[in-house]
mmCIF file of C-alpha atoms in Angstrom:
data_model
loop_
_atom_site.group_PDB
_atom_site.id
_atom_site.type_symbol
_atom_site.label_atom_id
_atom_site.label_comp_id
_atom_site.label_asym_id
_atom_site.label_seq_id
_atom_site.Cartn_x
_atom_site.Cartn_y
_atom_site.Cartn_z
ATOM 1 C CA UNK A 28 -15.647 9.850 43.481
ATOM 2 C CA UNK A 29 -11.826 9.052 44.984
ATOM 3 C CA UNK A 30 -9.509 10.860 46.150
ATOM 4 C CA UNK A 31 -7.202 11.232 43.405
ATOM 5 C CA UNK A 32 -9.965 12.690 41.513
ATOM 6 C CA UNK A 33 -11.043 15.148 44.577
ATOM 7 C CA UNK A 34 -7.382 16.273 44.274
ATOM 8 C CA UNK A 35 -7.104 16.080 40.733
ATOM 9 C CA UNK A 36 -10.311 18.915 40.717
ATOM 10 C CA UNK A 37 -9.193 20.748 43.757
ATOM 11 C CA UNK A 38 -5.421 20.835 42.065
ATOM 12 C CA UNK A 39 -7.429 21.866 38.565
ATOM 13 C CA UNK A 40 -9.663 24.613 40.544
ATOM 14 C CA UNK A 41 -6.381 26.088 42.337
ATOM 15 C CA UNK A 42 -4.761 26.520 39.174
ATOM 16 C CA UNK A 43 -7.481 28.633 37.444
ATOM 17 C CA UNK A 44 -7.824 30.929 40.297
ATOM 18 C CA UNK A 45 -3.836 31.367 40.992
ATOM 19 C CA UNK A 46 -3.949 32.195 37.082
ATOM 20 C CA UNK A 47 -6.998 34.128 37.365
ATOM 21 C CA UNK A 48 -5.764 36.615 40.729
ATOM 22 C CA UNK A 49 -2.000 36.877 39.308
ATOM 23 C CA UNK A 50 -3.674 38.537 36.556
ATOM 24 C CA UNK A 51 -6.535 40.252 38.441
ATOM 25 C CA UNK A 52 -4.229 41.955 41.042
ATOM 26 C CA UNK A 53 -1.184 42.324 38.881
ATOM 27 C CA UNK A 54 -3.499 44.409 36.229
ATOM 28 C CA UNK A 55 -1.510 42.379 34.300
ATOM 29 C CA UNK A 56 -1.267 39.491 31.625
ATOM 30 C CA UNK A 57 2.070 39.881 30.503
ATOM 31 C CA UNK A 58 3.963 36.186 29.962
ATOM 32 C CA UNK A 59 0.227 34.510 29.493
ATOM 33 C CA UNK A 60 -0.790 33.179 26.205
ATOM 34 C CA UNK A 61 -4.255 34.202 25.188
ATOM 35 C CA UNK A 62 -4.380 31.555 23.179
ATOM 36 C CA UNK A 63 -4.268 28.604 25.437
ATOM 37 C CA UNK A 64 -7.050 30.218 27.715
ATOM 38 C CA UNK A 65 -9.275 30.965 25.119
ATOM 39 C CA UNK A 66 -8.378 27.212 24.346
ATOM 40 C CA UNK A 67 -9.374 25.868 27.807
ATOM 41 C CA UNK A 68 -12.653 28.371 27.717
ATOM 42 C CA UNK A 69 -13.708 26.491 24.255
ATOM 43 C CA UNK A 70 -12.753 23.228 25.991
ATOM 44 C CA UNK A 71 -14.833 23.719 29.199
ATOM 45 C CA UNK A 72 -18.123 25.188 26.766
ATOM 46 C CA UNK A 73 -17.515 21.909 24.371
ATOM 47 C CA UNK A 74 -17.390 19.654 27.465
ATOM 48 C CA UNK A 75 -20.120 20.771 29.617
ATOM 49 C CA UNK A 76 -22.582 20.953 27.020
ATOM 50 C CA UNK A 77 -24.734 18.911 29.288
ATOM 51 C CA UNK A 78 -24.655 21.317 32.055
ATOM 52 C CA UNK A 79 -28.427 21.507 31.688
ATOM 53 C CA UNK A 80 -29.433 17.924 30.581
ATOM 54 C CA UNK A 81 -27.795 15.664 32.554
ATOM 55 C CA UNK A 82 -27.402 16.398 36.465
ATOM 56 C CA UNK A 83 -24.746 14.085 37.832
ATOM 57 C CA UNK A 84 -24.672 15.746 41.144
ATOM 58 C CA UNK A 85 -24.188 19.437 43.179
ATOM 59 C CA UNK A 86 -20.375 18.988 43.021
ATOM 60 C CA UNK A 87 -20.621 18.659 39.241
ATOM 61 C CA UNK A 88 -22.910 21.160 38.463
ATOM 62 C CA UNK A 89 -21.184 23.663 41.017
ATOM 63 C CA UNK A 90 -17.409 22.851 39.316
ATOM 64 C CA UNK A 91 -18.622 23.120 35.776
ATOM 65 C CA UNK A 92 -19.856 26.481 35.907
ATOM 66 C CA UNK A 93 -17.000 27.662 38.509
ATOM 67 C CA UNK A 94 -14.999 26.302 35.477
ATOM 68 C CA UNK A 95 -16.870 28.120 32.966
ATOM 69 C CA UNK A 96 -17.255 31.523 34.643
ATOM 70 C CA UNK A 97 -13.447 31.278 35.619
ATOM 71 C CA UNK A 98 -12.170 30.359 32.071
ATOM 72 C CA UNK A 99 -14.442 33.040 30.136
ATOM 73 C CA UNK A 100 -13.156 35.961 33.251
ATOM 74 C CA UNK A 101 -9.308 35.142 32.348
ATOM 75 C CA UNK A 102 -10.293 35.511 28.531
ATOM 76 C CA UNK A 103 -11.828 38.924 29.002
ATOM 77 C CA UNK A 104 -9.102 40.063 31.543
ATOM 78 C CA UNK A 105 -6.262 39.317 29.023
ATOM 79 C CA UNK A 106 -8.481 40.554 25.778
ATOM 80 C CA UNK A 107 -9.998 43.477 27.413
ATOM 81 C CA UNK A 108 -9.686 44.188 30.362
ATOM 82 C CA UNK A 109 -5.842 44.295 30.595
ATOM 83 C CA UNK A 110 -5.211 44.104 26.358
ATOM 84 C CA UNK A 111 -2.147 46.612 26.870
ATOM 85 C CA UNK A 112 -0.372 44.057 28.584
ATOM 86 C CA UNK A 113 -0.968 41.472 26.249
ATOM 87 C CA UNK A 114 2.051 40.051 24.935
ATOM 88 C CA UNK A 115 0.649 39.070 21.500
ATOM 89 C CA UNK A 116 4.141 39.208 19.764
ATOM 90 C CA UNK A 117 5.098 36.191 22.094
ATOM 91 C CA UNK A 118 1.558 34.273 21.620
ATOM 92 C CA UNK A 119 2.353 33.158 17.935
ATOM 93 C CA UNK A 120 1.276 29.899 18.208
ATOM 94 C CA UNK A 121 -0.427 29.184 15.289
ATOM 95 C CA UNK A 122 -3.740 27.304 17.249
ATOM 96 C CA UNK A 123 -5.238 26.252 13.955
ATOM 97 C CA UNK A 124 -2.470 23.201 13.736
ATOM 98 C CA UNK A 125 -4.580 22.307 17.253
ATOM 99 C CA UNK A 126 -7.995 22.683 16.141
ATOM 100 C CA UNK A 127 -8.032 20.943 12.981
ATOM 101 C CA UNK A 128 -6.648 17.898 13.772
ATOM 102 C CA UNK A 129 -8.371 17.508 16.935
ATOM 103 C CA UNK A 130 -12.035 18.354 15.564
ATOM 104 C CA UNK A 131 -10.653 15.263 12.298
ATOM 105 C CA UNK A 132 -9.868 13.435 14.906
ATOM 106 C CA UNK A 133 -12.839 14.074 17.425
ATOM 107 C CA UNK A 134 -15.175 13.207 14.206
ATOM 108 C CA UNK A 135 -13.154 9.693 13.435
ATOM 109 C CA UNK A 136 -12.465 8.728 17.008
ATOM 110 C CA UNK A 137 -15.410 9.036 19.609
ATOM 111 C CA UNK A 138 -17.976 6.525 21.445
ATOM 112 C CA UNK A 139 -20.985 7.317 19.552
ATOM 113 C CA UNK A 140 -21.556 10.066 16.494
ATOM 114 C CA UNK A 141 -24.129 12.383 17.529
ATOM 115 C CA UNK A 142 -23.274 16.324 18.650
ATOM 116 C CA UNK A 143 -22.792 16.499 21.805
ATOM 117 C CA UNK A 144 -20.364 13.392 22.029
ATOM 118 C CA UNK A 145 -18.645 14.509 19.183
ATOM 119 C CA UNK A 146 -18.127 17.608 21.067
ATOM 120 C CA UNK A 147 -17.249 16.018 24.196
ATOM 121 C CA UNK A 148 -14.685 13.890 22.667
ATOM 122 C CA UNK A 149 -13.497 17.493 21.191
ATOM 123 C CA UNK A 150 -13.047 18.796 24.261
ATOM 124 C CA UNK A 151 -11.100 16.005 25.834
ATOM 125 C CA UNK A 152 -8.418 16.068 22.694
ATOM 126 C CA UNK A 153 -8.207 19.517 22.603
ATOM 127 C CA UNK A 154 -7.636 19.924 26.424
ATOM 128 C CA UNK A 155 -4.517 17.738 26.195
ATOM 129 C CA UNK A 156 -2.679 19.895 23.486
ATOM 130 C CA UNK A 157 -4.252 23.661 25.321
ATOM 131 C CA UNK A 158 -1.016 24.488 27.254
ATOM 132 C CA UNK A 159 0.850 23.919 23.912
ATOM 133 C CA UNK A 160 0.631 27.714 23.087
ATOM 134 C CA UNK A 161 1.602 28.639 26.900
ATOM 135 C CA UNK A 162 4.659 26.619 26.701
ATOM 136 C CA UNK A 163 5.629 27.862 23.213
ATOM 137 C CA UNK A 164 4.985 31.061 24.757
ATOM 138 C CA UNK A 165 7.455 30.256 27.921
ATOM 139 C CA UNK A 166 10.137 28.694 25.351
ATOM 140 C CA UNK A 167 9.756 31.664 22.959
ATOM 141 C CA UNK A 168 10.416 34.454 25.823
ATOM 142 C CA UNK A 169 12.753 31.941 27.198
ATOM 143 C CA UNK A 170 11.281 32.882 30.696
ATOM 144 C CA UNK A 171 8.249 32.952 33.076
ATOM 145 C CA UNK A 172 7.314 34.706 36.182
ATOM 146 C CA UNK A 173 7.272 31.872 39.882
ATOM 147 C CA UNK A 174 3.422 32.571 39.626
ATOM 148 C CA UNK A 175 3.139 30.951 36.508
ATOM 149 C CA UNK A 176 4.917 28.401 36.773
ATOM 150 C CA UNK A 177 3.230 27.589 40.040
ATOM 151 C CA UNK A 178 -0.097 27.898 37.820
ATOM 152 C CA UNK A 179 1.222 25.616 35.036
ATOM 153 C CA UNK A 180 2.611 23.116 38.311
ATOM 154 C CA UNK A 181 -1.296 22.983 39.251
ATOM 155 C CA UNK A 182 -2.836 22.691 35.919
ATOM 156 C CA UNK A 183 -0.019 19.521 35.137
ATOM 157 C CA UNK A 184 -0.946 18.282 38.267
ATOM 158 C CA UNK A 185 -4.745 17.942 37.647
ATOM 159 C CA UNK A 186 -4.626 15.642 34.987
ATOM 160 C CA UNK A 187 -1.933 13.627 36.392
ATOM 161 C CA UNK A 188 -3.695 13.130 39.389
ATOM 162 C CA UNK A 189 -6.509 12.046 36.910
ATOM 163 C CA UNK A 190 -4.553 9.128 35.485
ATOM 164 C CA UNK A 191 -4.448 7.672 39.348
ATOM 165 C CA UNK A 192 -8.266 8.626 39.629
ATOM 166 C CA UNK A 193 -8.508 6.118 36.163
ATOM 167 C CA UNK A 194 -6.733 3.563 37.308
ATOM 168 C CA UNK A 195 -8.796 3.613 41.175
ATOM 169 C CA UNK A 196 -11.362 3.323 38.791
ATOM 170 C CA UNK A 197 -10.511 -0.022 37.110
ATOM 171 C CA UNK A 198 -9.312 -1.690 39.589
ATOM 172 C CA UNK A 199 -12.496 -1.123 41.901
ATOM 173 C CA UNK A 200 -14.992 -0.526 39.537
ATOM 174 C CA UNK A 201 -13.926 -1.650 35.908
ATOM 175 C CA UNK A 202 -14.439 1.743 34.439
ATOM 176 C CA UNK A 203 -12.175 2.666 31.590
ATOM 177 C CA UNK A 204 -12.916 5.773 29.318
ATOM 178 C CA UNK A 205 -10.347 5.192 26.900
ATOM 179 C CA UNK A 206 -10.224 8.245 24.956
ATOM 180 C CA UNK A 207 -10.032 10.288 28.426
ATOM 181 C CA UNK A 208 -6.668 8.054 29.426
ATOM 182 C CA UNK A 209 -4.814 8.084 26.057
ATOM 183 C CA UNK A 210 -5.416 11.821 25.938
ATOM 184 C CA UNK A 211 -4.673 12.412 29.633
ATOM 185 C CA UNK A 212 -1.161 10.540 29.453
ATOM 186 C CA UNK A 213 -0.647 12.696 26.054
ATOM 187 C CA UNK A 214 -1.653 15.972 28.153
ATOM 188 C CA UNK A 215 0.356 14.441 31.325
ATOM 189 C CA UNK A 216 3.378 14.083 29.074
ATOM 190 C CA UNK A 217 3.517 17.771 27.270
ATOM 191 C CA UNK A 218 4.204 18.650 30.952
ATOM 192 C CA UNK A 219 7.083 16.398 31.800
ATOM 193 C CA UNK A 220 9.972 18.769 30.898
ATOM 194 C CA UNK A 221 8.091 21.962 32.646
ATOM 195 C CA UNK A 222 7.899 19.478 35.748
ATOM 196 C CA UNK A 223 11.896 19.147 35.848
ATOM 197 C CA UNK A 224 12.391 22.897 35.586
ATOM 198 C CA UNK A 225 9.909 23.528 38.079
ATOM 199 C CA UNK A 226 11.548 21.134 40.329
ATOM 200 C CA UNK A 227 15.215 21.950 39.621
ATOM 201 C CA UNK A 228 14.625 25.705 39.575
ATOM 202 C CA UNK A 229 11.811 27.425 41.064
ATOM 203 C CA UNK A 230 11.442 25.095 43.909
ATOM 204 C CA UNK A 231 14.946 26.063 44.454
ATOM 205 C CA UNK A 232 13.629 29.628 45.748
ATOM 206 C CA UNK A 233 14.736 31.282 42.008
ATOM 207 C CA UNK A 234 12.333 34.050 41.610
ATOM 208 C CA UNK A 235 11.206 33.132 38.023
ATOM 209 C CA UNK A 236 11.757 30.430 35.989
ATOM 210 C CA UNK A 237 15.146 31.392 33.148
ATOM 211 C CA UNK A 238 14.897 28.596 30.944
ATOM 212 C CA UNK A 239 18.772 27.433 29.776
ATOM 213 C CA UNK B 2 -19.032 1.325 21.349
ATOM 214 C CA UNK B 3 -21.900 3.463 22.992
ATOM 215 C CA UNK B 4 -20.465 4.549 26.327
ATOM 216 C CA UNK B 5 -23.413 3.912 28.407
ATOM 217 C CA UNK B 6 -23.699 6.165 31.322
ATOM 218 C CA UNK B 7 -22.925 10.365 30.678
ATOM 219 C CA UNK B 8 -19.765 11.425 31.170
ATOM 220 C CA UNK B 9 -19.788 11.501 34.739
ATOM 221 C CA UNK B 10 -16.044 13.677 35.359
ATOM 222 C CA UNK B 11 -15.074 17.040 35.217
#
């Protein structure tokens, strides 16, 4: 564990619950996709598949199923719990154009064929194209409230923090998971524009983010 | 290539 990583999970765990009490206190889901948090909740089942095989340590274990309980809580808020403020006319992304390539692709490129690495390697591609429907979603109502945008800040910031955690690892300990660091700088990158806007405009005290 | 230990991140 370094520091980068710590932050990178702390920045990760931050933006779930911002996302999760905005929606929670507000009674409200309106401006979130459905789509990329069912997304997330089918990224965090495929990943931690080995929840109950392989114990790493109490940190891991702890985080996975915060993760999990978290993820699967947002999904029934916005599908159930809160469905009359679910702005489904806005969260037309069509998520098969995800899924597909990045279960071909999970199948052709992984580090050893058997389920549950195949499902691993699932989770990491799918992870880095899951805000795709959220910032569709931002582009298509050309707006979104400060408290997502602070929850979108977070969630960029996780796996960018990542990337510094990767290369701590190298350089101290030769690790390199290859198919976690092309995905994460793919992920890292779908969030480069939002990170300008965020800067230039909400940071500037604007109460939510008008895109131009 | 078999990545030898489990997936040890979040």
């Amino acid at each position: 564990m370094n520091v980068f990583r710590l932050l990178g999970d702390v920045s990760h765990l931050v933006a779930i619950i911002i996302l999760f009490l905005k929606i929670f206190r507000s009674k409200s889901c309106a401006g979130i996709s459905g789509k990329s948090q069912v997304l997330f909740a089918l990224v965090f089942t495929t990943r931690y598949l080995d929840l109950f095989t392989s114990f790493i340590s109490i940190y891991n274990t702890v985080m996975k199923v915060v993760f999990l309980v978290l993820s699967y809580a947002t999904v029934y808020l916005i599908y159930l719990r809160f469905r009359s403020s679910y702005d489904s006319e806005s969260d037309t992304f069509r998520v098969e154009f995800l899924l597909v390539p990045v279960a071909g692709l999970s199948f052709l490129e992984n580090y050893d064929f058997t389920p549950i690495e195949i499902l691993w390697t699932f989770s990491i591609y799918l992870e880095s194209v899951a805000i795709l429907p959220q910032l569709f979603m931002i582009t298509k109502t050309g707006e979104a409230e400060s408290i997502t945008t602070h929850y979108l800040f977070f969630l960029g910031l996780y796996r960018a923090l990542y990337l510094a955690n990767w290369v701590w690892r190298y350089h101290t300990e030769g690790f390199f998971d290859q198919i976690a660091v092309v995905s994460g700088v793919v992920q890292t990158i779908f969030y480069c524009d939002f990170f300008y806007l965020y800067v230039t405009k909400v940071l500037k005290g604007n109460s939510k983010l008008t895109l131009p | 290539y078999a990545l030898s230990m489990p997936h040890d991140e979040l």
